[in-house]
Coordinates of C-alpha atoms in Angstrom, one line a residue:
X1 CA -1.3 12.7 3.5
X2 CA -2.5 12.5 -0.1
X3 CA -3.9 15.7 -1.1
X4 CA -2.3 17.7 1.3
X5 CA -0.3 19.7 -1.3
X6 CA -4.2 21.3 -2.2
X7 CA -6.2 21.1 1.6
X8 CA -2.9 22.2 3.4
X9 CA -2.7 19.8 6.8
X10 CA -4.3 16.9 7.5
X11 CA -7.0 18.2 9.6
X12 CA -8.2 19.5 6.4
X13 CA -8.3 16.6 4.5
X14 CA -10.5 14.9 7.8
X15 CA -12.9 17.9 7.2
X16 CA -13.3 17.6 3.4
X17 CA -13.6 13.7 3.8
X18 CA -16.6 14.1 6.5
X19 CA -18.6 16.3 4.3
X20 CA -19.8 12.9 2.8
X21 CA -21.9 12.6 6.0
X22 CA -24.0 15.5 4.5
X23 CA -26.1 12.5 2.9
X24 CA -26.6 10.2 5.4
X25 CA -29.6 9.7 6.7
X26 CA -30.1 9.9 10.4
X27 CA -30.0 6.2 10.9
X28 CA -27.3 5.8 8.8
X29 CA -24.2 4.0 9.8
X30 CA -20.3 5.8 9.9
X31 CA -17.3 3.1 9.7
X32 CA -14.2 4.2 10.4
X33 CA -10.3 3.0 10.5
X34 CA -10.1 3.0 14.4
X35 CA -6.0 2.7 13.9
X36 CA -5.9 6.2 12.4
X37 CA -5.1 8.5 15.4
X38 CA -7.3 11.4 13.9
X39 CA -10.2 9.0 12.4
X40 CA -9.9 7.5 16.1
X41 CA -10.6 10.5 18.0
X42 CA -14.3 11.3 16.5
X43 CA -15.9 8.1 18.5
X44 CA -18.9 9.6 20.1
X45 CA -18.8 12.9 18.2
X46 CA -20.5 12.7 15.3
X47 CA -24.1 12.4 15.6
X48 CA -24.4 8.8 14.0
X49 CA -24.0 5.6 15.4
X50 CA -19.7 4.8 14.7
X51 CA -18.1 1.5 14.5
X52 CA -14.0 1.7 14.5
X53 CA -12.3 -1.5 13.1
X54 CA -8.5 -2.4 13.2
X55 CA -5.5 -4.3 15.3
X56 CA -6.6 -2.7 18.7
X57 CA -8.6 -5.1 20.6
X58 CA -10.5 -2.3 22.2
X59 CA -11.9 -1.3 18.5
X60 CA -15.8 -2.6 17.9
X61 CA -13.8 -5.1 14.8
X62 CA -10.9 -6.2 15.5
X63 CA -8.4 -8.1 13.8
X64 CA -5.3 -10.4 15.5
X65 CA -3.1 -13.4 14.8
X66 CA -2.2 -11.6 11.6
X67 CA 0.0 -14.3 9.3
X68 CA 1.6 -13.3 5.6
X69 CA 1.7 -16.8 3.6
X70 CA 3.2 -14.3 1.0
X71 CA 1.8 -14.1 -2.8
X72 CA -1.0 -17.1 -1.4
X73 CA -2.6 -14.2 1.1
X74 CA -2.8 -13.1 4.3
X75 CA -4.6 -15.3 7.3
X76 CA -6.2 -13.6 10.6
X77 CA -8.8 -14.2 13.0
X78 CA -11.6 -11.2 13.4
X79 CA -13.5 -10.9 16.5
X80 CA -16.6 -8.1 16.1
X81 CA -19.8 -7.9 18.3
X82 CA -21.4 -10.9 16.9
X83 CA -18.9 -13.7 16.2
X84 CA -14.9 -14.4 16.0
X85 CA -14.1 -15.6 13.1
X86 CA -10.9 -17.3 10.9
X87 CA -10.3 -15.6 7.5
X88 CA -8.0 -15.8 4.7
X89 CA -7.3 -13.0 2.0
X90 CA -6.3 -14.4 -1.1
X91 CA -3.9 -11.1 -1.9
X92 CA -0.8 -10.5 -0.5
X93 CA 0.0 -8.0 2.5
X94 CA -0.7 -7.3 5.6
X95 CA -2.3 -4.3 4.9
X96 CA -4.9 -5.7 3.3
X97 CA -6.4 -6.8 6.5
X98 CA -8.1 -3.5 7.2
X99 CA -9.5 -3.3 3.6
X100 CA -11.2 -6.9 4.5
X101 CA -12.3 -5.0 7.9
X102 CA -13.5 -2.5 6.5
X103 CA -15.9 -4.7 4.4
X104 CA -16.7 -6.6 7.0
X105 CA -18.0 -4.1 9.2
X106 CA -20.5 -2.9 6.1
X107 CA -21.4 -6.9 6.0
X108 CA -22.1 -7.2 9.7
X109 CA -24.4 -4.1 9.6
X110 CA -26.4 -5.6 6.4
X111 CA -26.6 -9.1 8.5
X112 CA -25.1 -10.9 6.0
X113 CA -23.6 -14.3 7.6
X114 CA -20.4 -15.6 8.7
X115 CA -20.7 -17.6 5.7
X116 CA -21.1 -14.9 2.9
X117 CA -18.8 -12.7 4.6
X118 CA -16.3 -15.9 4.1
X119 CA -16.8 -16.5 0.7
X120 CA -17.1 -12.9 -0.1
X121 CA -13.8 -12.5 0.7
X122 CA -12.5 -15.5 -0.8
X123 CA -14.0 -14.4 -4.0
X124 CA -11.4 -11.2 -3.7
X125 CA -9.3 -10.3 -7.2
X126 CA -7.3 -7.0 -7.4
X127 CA -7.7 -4.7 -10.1
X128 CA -5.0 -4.3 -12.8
X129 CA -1.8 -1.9 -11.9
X130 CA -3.0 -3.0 -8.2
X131 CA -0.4 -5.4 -6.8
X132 CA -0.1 -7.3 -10.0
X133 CA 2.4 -10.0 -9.6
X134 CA 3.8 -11.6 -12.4
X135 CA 7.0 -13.7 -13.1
X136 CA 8.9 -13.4 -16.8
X137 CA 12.2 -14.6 -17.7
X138 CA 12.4 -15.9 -14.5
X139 CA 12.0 -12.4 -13.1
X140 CA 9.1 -11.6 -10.8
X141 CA 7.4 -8.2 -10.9
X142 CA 5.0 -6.3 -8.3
X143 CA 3.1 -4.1 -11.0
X144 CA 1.6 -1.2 -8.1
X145 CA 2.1 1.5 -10.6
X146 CA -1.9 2.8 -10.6
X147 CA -1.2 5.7 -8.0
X148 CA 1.4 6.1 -4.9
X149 CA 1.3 7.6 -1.4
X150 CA 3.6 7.0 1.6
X151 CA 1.9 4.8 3.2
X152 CA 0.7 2.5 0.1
X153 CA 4.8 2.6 -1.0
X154 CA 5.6 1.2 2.7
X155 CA 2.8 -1.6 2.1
X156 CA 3.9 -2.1 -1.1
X157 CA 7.4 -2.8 -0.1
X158 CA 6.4 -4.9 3.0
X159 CA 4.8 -6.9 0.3
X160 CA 8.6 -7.0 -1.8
X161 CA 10.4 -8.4 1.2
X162 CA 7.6 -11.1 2.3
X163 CA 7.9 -12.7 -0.9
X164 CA 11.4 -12.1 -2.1
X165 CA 13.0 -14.5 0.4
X166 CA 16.4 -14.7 -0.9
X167 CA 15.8 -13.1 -4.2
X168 CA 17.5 -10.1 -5.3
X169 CA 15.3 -7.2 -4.7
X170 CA 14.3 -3.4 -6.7
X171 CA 11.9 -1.0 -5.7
X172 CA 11.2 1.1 -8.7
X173 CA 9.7 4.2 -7.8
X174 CA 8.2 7.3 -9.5
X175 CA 7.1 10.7 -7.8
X176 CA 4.2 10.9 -5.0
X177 CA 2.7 13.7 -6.0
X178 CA 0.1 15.9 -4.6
X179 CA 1.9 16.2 -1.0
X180 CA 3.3 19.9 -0.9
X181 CA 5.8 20.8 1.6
X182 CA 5.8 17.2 2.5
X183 CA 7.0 15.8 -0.3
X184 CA 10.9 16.4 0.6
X185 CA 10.6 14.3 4.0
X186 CA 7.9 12.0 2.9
X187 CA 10.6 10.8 0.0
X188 CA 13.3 10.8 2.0
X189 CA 11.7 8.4 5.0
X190 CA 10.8 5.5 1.8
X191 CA 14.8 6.1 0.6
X192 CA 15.9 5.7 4.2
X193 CA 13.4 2.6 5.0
X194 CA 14.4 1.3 1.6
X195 CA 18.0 1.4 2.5
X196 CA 17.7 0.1 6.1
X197 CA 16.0 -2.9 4.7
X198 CA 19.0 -3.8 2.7
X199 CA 17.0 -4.1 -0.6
X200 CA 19.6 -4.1 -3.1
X201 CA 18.8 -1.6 -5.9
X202 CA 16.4 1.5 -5.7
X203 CA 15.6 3.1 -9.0
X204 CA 13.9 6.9 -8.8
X205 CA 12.1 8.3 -12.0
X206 CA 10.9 11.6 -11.5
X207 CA 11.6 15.2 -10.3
X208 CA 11.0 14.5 -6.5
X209 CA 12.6 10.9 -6.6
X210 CA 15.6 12.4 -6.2
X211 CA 14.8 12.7 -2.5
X212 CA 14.2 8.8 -2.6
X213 CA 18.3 8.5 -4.0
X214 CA 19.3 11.3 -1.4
X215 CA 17.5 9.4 1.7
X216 CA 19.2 6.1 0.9
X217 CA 22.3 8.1 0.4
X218 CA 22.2 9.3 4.1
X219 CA 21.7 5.8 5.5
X220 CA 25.2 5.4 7.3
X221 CA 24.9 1.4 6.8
X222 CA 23.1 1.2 3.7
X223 CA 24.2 -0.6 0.8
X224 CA 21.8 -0.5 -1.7
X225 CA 22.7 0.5 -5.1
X226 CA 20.6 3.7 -6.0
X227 CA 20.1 5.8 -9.4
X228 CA 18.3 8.6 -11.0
X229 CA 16.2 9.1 -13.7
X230 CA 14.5 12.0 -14.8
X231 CA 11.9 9.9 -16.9
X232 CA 10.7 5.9 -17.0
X233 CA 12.4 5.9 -20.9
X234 CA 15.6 6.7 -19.9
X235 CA 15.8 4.2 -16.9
X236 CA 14.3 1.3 -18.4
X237 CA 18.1 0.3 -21.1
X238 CA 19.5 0.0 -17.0
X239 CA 16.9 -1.9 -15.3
X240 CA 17.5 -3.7 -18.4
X241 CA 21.1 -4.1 -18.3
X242 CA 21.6 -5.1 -14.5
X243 CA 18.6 -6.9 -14.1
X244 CA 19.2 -10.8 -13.3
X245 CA 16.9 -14.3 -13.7
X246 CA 15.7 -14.6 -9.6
X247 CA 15.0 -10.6 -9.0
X248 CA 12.1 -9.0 -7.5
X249 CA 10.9 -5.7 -9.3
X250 CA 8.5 -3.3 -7.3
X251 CA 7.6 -0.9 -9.6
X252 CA 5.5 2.0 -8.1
X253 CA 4.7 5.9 -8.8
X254 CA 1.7 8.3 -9.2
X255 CA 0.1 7.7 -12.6
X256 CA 1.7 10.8 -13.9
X257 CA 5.4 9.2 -14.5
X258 CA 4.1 6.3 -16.6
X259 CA 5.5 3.5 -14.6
X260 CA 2.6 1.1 -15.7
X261 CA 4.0 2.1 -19.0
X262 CA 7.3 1.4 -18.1
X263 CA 5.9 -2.1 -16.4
X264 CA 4.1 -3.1 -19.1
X265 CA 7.0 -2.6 -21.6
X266 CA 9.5 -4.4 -19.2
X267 CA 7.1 -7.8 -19.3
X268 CA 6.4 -7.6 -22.7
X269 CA 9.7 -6.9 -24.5
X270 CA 11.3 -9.0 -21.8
X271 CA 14.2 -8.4 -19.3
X272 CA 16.9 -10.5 -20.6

């Protein structure tokens, strides 16, 4: 639902994404995430051939046998219209599987072989302020911090609790911007997930993270320690102060509340 604040529904952002279809040429080839109910629904409708990829095994790509090995990657077998194949991610998340399926739709229509699509993905590095891990003082932090939406802070935080095991965890979160009336309920749901997970501090930075604190809040069982900061300066001296050698920092916001400031300044001043 990024963007919605400006296009007003979802149906409207489907409509201003498809205008890219203006310039494809008649034989052209439309690739879509065939796990999105809305993205779904336009097999045989558009007047292009379509290929849907995700976890549905009645999708043209498909993925199963999904395995997290945690900060190593992400294992899974892929089964399309020409082979099945056993492929390994070397970035952790689950989510990252339809990113690889994505691209490997695109490299099945160019022909490219089992064997470059392989190594292709293999050869995968993130870009900085993209699920940046890094460990300081004994002190492991997820550096997300180039842009948040819903569901990139709920993949981001799936990725907190597969490699935490025992560890302490934080989720550090700034404002997602850019959703309109949504933004109450979509902050609220990550406070309440955050809380039913049991993750032990959530910090909010920003005007709307307050809706994070008060979704947490309203978790009957929850126990996590939550607090509220209008800015990333002020909340940094207590991230600072209760911060312990063996936690795990998320640290996650839309690029307008300077958490990759705030992450940068945490691993190079230090935590302890």
């Amino acid at each position: 639902i990024s963007h919605i604040e400006i296009l007003g529904s979802r149906q409207n952002i489907l409509k201003a994404k498809l205008e890219i279809l203006d310039g494809l040429s008649p034989e052209g080839v439309v690739i879509l995430n065939g796990d999105d109910e809305l993205l779904s629904g336009l097999k045989g409708l558009l007047r292009f051939k379509t290929l849907l990829y995700g976890i549905d095994e009645n999708l043209d790509i498909w993925a199963y046998d999904l395995s997290s090995r945690g900060e190593e990657g992400v294992s899974f077998q892929v089964r399309t219209e020409k082979s099945d194949m056993e492929l390994f991610i070397p970035a952790p998340g689950i989510h990252n599987v339809h990113n690889a399926l994505a691209g490997i739709a695109v490299a099945e229509c160019l022909n490219m072989s089992e064997k470059e699509i392989r190594e292709g993905i293999l050869r995968f590095t993130g870009e900085e302020m993209r699920m940046n891990i890094t460990e300081k003082d004994g002190i492991k932090i997820i550096n997300d911090t180039y842009n948040a939406a819903p569901s990139s802070v709920r993949a981001a935080i799936d990725v907190l609790c597969e490699i935490s095991a025992n560890r302490r965890r934080w989720v550090i979160l700034g404002d997602m911007l850019e959703l309109g009336d949504w933004a109450e309920e979509a902050h609220k749901k990550i406070g309440k997930l955050v809380s039913r997970l049991g993750i032990e501090y959530m910090v909010g930075i920003g005007s709307l993270a307050k809706w994070y604190i008060e979704g947490a809040n309203e978790e009957p069982s929850g126990r996590t320690v939550t607090k509220w900061f209008s800015t990333a300066a002020e909340a940094k001296p207590y991230i600072k102060a209760l911060v312990q050698k063996g936690d795990v920092l998320l640290i996650k916001g839309s690029r307008m509340i300077k958490l990759d400031v705030l992450a940068k300044e945490l691993l190079t001043e230090g935590l302890n």
